[in-house]
Each structure stands twice: as C-alpha cells, then as structure tokens.
PDB file of N, CA, C and O in Angstrom:
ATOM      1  N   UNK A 370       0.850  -1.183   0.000  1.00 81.00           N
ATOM      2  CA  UNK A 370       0.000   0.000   0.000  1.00 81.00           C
ATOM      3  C   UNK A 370       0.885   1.231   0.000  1.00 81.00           C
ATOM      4  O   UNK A 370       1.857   1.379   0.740  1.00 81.00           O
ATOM      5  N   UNK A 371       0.504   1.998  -0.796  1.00 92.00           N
ATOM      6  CA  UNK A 371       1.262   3.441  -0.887  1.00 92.00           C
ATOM      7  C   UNK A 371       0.719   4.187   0.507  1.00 92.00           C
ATOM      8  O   UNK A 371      -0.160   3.739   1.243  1.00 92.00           O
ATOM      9  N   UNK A 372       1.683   5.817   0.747  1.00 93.00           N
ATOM     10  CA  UNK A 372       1.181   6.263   1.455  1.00 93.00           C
ATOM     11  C   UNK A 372      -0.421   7.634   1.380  1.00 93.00           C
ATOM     12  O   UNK A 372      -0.963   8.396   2.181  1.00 93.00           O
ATOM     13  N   UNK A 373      -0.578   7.293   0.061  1.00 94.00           N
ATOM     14  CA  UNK A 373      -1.638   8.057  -0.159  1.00 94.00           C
ATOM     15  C   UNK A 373      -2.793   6.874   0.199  1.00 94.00           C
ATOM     16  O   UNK A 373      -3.962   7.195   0.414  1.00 94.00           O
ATOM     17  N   UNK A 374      -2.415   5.719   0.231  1.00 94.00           N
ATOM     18  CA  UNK A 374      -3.667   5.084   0.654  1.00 94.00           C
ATOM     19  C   UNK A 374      -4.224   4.557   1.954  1.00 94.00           C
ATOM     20  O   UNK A 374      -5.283   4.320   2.536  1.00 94.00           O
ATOM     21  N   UNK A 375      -2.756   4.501   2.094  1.00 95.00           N
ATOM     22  CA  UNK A 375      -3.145   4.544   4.019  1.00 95.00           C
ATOM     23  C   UNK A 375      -3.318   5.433   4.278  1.00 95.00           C
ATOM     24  O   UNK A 375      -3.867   5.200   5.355  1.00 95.00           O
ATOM     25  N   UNK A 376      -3.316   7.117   4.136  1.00 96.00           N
ATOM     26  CA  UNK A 376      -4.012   8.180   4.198  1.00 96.00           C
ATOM     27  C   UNK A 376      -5.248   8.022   4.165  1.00 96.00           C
ATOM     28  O   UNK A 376      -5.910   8.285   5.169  1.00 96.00           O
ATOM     29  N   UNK A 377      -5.814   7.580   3.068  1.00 96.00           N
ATOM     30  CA  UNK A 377      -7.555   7.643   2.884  1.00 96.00           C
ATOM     31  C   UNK A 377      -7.917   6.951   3.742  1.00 96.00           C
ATOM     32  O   UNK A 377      -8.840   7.332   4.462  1.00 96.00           O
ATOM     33  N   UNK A 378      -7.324   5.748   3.936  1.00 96.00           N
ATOM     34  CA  UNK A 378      -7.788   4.559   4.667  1.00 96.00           C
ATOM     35  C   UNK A 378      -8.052   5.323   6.241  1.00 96.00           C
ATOM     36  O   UNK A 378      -9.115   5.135   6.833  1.00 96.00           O
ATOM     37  N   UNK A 379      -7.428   5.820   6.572  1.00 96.00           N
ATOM     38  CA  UNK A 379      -6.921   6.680   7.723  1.00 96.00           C
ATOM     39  C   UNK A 379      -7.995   7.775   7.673  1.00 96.00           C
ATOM     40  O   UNK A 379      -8.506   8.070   8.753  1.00 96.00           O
ATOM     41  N   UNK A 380      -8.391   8.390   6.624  1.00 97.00           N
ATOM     42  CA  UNK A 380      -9.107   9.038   6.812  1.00 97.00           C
ATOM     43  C   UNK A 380     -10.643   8.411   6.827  1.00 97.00           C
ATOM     44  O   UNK A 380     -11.376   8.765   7.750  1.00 97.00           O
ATOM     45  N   UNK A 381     -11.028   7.712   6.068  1.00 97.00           N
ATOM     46  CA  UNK A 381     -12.558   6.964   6.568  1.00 97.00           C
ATOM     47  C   UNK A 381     -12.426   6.421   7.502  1.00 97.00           C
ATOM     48  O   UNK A 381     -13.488   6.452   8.123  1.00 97.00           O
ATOM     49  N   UNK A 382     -11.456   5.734   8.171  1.00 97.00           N
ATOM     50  CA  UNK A 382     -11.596   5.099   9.781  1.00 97.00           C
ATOM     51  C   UNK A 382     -12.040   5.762  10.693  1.00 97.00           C
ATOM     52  O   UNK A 382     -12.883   5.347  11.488  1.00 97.00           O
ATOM     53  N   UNK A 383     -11.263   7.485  10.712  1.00 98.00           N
ATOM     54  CA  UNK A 383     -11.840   8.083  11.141  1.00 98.00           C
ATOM     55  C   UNK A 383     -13.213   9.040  11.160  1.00 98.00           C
ATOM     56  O   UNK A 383     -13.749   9.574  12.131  1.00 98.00           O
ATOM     57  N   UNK A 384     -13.554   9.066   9.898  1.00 98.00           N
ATOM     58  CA  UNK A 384     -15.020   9.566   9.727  1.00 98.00           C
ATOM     59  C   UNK A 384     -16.409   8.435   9.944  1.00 98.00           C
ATOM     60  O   UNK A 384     -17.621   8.587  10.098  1.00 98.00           O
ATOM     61  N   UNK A 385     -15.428   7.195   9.855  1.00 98.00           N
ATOM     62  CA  UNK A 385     -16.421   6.339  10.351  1.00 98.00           C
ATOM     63  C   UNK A 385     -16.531   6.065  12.152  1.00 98.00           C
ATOM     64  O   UNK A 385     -17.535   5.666  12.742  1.00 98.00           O
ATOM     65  N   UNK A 386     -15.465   6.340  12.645  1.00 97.00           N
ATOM     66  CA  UNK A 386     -15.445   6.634  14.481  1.00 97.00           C
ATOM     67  C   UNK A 386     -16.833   7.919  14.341  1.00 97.00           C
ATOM     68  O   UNK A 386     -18.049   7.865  14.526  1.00 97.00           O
ATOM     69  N   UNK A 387     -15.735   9.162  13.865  1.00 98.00           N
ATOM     70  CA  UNK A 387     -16.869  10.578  14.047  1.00 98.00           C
ATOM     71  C   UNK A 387     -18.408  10.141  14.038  1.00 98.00           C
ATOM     72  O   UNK A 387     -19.354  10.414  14.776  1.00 98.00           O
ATOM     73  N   UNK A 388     -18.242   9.228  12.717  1.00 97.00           N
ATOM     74  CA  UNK A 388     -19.786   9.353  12.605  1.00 97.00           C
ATOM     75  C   UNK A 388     -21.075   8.224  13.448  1.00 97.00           C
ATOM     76  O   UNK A 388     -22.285   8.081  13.270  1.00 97.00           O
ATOM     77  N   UNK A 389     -20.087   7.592  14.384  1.00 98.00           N
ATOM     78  CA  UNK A 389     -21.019   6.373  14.652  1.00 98.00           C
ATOM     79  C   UNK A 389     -21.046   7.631  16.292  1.00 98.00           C
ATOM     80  O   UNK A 389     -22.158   7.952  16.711  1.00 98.00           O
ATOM     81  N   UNK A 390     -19.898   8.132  16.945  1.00 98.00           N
ATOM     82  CA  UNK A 390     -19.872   8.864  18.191  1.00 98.00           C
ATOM     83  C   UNK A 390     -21.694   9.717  17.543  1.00 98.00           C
ATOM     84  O   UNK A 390     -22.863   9.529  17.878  1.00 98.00           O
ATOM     85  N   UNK A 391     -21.056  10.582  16.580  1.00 98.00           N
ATOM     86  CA  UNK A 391     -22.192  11.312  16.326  1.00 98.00           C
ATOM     87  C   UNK A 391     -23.824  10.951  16.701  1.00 98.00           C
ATOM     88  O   UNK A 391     -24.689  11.586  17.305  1.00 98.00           O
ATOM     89  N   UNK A 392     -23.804   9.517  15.991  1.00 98.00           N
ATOM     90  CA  UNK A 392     -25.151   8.853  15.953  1.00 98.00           C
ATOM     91  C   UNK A 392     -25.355   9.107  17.492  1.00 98.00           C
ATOM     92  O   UNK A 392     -25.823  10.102  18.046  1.00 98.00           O
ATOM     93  N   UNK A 393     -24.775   7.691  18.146  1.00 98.00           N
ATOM     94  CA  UNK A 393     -25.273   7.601  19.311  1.00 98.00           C
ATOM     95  C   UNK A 393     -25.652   8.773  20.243  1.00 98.00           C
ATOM     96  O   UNK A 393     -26.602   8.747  21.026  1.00 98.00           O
ATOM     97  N   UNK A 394     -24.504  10.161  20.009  1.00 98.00           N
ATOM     98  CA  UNK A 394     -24.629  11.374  20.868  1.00 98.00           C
ATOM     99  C   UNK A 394     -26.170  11.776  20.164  1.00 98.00           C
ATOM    100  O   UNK A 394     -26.573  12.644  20.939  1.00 98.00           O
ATOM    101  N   UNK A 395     -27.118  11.618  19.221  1.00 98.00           N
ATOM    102  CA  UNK A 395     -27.952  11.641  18.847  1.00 98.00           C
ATOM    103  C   UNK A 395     -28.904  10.918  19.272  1.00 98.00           C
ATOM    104  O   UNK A 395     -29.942  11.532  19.520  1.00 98.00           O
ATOM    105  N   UNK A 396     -28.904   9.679  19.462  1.00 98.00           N
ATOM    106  CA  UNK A 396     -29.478   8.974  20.264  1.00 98.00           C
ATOM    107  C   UNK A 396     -29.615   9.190  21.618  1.00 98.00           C
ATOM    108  O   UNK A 396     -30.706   9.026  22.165  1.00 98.00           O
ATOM    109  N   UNK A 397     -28.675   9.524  22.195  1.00 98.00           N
ATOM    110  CA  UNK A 397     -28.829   9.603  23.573  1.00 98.00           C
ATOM    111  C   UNK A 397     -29.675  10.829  24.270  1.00 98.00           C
ATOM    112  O   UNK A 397     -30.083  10.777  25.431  1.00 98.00           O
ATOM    113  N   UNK A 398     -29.900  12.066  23.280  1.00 98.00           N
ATOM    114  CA  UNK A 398     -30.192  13.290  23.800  1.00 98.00           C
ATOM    115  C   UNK A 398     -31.710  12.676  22.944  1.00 98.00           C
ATOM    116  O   UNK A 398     -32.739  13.127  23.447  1.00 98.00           O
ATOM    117  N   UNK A 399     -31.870  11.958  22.036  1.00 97.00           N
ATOM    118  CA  UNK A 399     -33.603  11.732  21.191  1.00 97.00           C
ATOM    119  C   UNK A 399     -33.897  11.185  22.794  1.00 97.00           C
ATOM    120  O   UNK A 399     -34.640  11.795  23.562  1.00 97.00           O
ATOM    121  N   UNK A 400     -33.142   9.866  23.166  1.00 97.00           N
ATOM    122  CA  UNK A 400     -33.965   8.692  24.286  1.00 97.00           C
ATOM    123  C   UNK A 400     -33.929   9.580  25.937  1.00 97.00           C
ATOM    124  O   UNK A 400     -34.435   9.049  26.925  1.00 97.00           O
ATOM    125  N   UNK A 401     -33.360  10.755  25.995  1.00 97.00           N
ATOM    126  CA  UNK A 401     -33.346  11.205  27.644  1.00 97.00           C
ATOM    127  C   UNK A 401     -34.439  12.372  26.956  1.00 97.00           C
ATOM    128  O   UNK A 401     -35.483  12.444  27.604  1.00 97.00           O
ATOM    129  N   UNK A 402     -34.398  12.953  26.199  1.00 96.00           N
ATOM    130  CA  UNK A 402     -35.721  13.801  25.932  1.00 96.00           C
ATOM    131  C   UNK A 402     -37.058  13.194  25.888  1.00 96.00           C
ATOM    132  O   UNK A 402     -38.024  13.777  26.382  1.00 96.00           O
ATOM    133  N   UNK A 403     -37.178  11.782  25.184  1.00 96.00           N
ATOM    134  CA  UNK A 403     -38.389  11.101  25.437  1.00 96.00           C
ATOM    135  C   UNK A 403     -38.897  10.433  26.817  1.00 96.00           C
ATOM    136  O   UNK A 403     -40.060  10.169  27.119  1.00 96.00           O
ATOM    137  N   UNK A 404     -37.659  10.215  27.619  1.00 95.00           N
ATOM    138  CA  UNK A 404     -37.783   9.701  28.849  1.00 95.00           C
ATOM    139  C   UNK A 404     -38.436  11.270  29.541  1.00 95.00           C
ATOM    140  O   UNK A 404     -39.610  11.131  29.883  1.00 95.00           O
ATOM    141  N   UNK A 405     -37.999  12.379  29.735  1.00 93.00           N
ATOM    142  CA  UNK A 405     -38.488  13.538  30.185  1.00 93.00           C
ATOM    143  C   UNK A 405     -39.310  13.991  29.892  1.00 93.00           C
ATOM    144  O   UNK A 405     -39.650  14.806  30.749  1.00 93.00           O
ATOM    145  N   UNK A 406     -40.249  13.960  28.702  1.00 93.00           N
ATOM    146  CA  UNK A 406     -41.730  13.820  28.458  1.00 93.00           C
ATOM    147  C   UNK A 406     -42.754  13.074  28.678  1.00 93.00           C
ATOM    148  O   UNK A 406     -43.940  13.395  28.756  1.00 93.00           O
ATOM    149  N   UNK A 407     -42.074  11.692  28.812  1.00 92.00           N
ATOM    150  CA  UNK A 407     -42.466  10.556  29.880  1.00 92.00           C
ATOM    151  C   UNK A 407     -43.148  10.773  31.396  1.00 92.00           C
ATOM    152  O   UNK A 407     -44.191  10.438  31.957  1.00 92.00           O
ATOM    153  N   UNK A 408     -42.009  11.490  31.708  1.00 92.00           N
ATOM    154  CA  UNK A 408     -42.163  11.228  33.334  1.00 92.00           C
ATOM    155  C   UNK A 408     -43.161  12.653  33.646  1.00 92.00           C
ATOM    156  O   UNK A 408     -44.235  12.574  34.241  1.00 92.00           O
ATOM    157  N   UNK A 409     -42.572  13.956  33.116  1.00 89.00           N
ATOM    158  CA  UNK A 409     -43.702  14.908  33.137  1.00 89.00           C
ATOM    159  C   UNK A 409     -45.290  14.630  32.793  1.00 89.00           C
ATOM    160  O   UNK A 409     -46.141  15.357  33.306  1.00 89.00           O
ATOM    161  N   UNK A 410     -45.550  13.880  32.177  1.00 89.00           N
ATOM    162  CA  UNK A 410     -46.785  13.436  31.397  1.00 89.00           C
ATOM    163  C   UNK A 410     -47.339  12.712  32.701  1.00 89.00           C
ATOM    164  O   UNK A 410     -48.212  13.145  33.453  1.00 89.00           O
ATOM    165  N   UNK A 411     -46.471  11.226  32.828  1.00 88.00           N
ATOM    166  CA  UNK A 411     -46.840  10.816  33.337  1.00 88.00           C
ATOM    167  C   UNK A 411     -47.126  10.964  35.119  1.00 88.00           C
ATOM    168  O   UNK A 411     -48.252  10.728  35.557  1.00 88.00           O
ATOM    169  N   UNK A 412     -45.984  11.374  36.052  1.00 86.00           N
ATOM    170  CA  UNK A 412     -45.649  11.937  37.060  1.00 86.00           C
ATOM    171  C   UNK A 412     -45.697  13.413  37.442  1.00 86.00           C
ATOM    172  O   UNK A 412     -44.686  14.096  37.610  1.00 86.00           O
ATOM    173  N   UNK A 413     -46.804  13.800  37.553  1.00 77.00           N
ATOM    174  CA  UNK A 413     -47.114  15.346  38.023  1.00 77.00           C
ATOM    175  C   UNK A 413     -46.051  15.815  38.927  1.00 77.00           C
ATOM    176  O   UNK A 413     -45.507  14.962  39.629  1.00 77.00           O
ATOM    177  N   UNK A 414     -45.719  16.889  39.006  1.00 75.00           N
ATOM    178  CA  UNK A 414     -44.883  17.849  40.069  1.00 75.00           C
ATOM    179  C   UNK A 414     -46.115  17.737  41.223  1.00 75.00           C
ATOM    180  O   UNK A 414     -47.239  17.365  40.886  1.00 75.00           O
ATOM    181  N   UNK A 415     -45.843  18.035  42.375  1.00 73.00           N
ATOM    182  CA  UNK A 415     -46.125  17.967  43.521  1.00 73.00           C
ATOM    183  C   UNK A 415     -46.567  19.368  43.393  1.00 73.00           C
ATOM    184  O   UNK A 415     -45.841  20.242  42.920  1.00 73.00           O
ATOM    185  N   UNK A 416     -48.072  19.626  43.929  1.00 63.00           N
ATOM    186  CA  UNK A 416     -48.334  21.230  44.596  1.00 63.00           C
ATOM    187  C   UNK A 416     -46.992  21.968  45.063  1.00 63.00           C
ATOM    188  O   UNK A 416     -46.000  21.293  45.341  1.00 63.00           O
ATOM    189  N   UNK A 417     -46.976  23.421  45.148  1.00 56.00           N
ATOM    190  CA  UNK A 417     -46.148  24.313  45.722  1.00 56.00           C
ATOM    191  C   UNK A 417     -46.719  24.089  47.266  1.00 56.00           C
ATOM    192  O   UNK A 417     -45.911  24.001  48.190  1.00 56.00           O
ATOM    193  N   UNK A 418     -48.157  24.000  47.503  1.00 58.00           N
ATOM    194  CA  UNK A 418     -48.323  24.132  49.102  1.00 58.00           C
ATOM    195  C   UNK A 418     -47.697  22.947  49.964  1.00 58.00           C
ATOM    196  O   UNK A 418     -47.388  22.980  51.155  1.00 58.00           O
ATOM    197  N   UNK A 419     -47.587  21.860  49.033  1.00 55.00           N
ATOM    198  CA  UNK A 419     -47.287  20.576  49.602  1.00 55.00           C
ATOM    199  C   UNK A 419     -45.558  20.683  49.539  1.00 55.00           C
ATOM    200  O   UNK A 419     -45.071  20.073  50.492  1.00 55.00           O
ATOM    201  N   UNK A 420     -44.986  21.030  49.044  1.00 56.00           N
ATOM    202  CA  UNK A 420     -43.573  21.242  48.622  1.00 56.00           C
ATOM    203  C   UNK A 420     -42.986  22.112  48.982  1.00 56.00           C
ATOM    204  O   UNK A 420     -41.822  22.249  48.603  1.00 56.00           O
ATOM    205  N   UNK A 421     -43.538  22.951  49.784  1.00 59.00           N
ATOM    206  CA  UNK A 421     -42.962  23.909  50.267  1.00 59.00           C
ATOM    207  C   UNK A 421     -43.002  23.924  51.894  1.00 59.00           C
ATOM    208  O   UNK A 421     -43.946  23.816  52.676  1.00 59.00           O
ATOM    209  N   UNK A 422     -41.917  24.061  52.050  1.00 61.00           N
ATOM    210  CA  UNK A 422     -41.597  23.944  54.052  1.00 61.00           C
ATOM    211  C   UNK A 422     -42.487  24.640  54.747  1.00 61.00           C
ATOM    212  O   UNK A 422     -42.841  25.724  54.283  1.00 61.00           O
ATOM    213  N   UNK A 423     -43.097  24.132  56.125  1.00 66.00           N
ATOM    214  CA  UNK A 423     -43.992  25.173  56.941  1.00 66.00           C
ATOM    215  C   UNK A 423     -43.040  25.240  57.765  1.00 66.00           C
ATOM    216  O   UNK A 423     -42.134  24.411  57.850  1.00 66.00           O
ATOM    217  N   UNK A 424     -43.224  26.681  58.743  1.00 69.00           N
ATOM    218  CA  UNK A 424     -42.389  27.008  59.599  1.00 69.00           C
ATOM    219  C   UNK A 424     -43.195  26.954  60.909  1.00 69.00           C
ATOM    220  O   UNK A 424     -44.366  27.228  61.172  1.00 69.00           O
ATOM    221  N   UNK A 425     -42.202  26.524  61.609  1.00 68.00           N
ATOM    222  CA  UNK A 425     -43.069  25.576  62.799  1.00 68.00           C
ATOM    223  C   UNK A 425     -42.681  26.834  63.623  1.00 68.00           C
ATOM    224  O   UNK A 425     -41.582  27.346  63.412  1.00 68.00           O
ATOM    225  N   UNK A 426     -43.706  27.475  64.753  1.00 67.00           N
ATOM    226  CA  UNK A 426     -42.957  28.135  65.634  1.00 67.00           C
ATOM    227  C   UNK A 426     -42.287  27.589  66.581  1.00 67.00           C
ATOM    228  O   UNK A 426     -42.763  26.657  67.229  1.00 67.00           O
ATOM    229  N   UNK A 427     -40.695  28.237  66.882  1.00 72.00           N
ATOM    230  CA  UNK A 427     -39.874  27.355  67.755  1.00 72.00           C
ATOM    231  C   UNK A 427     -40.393  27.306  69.332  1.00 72.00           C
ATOM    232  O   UNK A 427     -41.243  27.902  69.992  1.00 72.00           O
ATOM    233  N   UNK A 428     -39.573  26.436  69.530  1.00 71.00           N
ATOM    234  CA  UNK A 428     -40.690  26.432  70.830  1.00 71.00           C
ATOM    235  C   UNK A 428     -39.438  27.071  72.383  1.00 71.00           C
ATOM    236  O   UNK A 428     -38.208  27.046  72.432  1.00 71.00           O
ATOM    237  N   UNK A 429     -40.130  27.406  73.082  1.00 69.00           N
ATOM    238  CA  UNK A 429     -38.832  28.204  73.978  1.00 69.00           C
ATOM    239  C   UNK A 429     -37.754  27.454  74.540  1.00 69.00           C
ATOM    240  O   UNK A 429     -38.055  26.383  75.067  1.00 69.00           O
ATOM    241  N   UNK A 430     -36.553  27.809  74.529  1.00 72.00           N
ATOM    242  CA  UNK A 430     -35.375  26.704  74.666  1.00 72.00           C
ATOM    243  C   UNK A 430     -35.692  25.977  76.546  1.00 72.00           C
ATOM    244  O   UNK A 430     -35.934  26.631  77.560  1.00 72.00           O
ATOM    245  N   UNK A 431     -35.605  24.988  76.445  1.00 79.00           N
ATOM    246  CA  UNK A 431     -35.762  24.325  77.837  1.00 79.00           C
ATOM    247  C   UNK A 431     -34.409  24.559  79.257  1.00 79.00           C
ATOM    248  O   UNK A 431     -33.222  24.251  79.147  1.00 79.00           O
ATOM    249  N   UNK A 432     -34.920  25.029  80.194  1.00 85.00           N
ATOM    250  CA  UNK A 432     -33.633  25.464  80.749  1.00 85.00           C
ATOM    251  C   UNK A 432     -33.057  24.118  81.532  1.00 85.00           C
ATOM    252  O   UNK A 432     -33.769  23.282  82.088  1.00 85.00           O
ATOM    253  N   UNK A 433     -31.241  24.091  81.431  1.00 82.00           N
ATOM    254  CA  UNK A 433     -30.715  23.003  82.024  1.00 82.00           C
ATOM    255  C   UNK A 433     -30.355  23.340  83.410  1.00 82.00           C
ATOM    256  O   UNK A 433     -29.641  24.324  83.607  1.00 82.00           O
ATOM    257  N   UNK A 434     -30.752  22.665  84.330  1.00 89.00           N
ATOM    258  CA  UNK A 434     -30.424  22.401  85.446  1.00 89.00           C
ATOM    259  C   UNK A 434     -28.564  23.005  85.999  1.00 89.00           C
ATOM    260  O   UNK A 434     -27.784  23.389  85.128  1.00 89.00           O
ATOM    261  N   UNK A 435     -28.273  22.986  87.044  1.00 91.00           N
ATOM    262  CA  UNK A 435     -27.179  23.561  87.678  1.00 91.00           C
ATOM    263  C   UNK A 435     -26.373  21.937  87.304  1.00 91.00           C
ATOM    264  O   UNK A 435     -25.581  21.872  86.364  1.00 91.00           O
ATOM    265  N   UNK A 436     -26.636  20.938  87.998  1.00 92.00           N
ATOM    266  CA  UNK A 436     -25.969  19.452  88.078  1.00 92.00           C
ATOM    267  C   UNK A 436     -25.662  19.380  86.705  1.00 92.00           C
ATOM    268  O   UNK A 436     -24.514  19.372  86.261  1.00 92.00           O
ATOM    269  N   UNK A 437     -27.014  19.312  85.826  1.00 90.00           N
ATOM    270  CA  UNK A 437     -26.335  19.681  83.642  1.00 90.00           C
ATOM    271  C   UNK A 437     -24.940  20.270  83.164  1.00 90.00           C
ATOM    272  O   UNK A 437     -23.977  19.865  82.512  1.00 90.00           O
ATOM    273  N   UNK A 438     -25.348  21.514  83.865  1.00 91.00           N
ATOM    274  CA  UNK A 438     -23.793  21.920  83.412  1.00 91.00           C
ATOM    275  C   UNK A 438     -22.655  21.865  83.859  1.00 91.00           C
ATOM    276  O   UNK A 438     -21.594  22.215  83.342  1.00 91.00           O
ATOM    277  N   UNK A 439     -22.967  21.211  85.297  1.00 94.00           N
ATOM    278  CA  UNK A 439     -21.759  20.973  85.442  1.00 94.00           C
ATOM    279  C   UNK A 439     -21.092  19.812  85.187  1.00 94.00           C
ATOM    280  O   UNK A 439     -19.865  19.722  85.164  1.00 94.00           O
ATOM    281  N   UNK A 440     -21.938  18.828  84.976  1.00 94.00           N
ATOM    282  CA  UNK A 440     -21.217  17.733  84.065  1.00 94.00           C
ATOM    283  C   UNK A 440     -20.810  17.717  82.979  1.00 94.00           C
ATOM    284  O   UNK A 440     -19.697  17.203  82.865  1.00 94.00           O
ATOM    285  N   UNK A 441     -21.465  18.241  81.713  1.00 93.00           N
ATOM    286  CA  UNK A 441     -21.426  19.106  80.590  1.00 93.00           C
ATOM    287  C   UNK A 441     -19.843  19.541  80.549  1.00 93.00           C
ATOM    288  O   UNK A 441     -18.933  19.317  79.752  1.00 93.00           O
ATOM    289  N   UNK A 442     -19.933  20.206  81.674  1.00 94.00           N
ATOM    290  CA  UNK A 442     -18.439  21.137  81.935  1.00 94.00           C
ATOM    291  C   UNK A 442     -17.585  20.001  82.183  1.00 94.00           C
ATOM    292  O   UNK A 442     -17.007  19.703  81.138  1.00 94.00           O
ATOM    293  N   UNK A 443     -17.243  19.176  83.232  1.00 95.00           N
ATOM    294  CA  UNK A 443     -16.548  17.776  83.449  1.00 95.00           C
ATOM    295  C   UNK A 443     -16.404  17.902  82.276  1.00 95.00           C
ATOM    296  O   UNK A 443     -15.733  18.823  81.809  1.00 95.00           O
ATOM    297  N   UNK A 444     -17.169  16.755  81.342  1.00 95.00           N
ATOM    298  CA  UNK A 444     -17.015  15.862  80.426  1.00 95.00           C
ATOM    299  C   UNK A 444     -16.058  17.335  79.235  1.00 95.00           C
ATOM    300  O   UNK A 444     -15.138  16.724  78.690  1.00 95.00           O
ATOM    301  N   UNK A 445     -16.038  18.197  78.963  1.00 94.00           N
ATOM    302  CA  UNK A 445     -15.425  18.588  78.549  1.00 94.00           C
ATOM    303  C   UNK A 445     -13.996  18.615  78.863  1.00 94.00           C
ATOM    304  O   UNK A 445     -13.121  18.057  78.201  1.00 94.00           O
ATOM    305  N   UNK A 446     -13.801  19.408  80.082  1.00 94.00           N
ATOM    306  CA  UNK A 446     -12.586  19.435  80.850  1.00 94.00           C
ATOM    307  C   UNK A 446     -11.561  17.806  80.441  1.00 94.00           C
ATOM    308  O   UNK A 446     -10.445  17.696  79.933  1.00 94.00           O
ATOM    309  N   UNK A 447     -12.519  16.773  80.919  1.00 94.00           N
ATOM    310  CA  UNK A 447     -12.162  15.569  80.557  1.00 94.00           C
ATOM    311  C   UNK A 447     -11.149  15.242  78.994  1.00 94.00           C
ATOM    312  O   UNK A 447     -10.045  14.709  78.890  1.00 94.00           O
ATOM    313  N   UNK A 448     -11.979  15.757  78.037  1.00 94.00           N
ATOM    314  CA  UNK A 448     -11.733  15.574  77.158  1.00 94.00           C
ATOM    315  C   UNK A 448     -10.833  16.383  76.637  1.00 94.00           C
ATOM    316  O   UNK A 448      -9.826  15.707  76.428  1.00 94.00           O
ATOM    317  N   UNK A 449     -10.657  17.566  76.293  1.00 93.00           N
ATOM    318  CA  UNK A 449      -9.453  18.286  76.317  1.00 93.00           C
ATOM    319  C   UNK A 449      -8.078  17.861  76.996  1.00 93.00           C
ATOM    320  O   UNK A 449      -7.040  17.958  76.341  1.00 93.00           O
ATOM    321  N   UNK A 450      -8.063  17.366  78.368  1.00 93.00           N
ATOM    322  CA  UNK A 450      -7.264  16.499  78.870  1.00 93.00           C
ATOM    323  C   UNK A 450      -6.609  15.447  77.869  1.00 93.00           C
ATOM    324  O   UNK A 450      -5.487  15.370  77.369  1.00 93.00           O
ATOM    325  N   UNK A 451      -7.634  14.753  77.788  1.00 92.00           N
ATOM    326  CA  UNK A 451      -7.432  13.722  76.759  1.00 92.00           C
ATOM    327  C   UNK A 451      -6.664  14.102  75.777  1.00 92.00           C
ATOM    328  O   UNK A 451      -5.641  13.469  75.516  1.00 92.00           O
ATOM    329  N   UNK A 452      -7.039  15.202  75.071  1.00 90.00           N
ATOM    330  CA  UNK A 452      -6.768  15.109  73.393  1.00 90.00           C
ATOM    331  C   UNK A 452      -5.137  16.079  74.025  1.00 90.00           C
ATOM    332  O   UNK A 452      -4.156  15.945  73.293  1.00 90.00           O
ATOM    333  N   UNK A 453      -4.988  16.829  75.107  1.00 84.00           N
ATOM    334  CA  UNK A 453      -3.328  17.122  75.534  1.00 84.00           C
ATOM    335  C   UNK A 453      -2.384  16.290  75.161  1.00 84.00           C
ATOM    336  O   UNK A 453      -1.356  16.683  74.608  1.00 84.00           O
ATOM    337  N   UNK A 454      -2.631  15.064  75.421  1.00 75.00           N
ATOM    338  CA  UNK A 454      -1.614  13.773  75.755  1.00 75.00           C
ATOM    339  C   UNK A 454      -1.526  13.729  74.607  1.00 75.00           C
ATOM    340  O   UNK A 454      -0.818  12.874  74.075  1.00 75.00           O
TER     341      UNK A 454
END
C-alpha cells in the first residue's frame, strides 16, 4: 500500500469513528428527551403548598439544670485532657 492510501484509509476510519460517536450522541439526547416527556406526562410535580416547608414556631429553649452543666463542663474538661496527651 502506498502512502496516499493509508491516508484515505486513515481518513474513513476516522469519519467512520466521528460518525457512529455522532449517531449515538444523537441517540442519547432523542432517548433522555423522550424519557423527560415521559415522566412529566406521566408523574405530576407535587403542589407548591405541599412542597414547600412550613415554619413551625420554635418552641422556647428548655432550661438546664445547675448538676447539667456541670457535668457538661466535666465531660469537657475531661476531654481536652485527653486530646493534651
């Protein structure tokens, strides 16, 4: 084979890669667009009232006891200790 023909050859190998990538990248955006008309059609969006967060009023923080914090406090102290070493 000359080198003008492994050129051509070279060149349809590659227009035949380009063109099969092409297809499928064609395919793939036809079959996820039909799937997304699918599911809209078929699967409604959810109300905004239902989908949308209610805001709960908070409720007043609960007060901790004197003995709470001071264990609270321990178990800290403790641990800082710890992580010294």
């Amino acid at each position: 084979m000359t080198s003008t023909e492994l050129l051509v050859e070279g060149v349809e190998l590659m227009l035949l890669g380009i063109g099969t990538v092409f297809v499928f990248l064609i395919m793939l955006v036809g079959c996820i667009t039909a799937m997304s008309r699918l599911v809209t059609r078929y699967i409604p969006e959810k109300s905004a009232e239902v989908a949308a967060p209610r805001h709960m009023a908070s409720a007043p923080p609960a007060e901790v006891d004197q003995q709470t914090l001071i264990a609270i406090g321990e178990a800290i102290r403790r641990h800082r200790a710890r992580q010294a070493h």
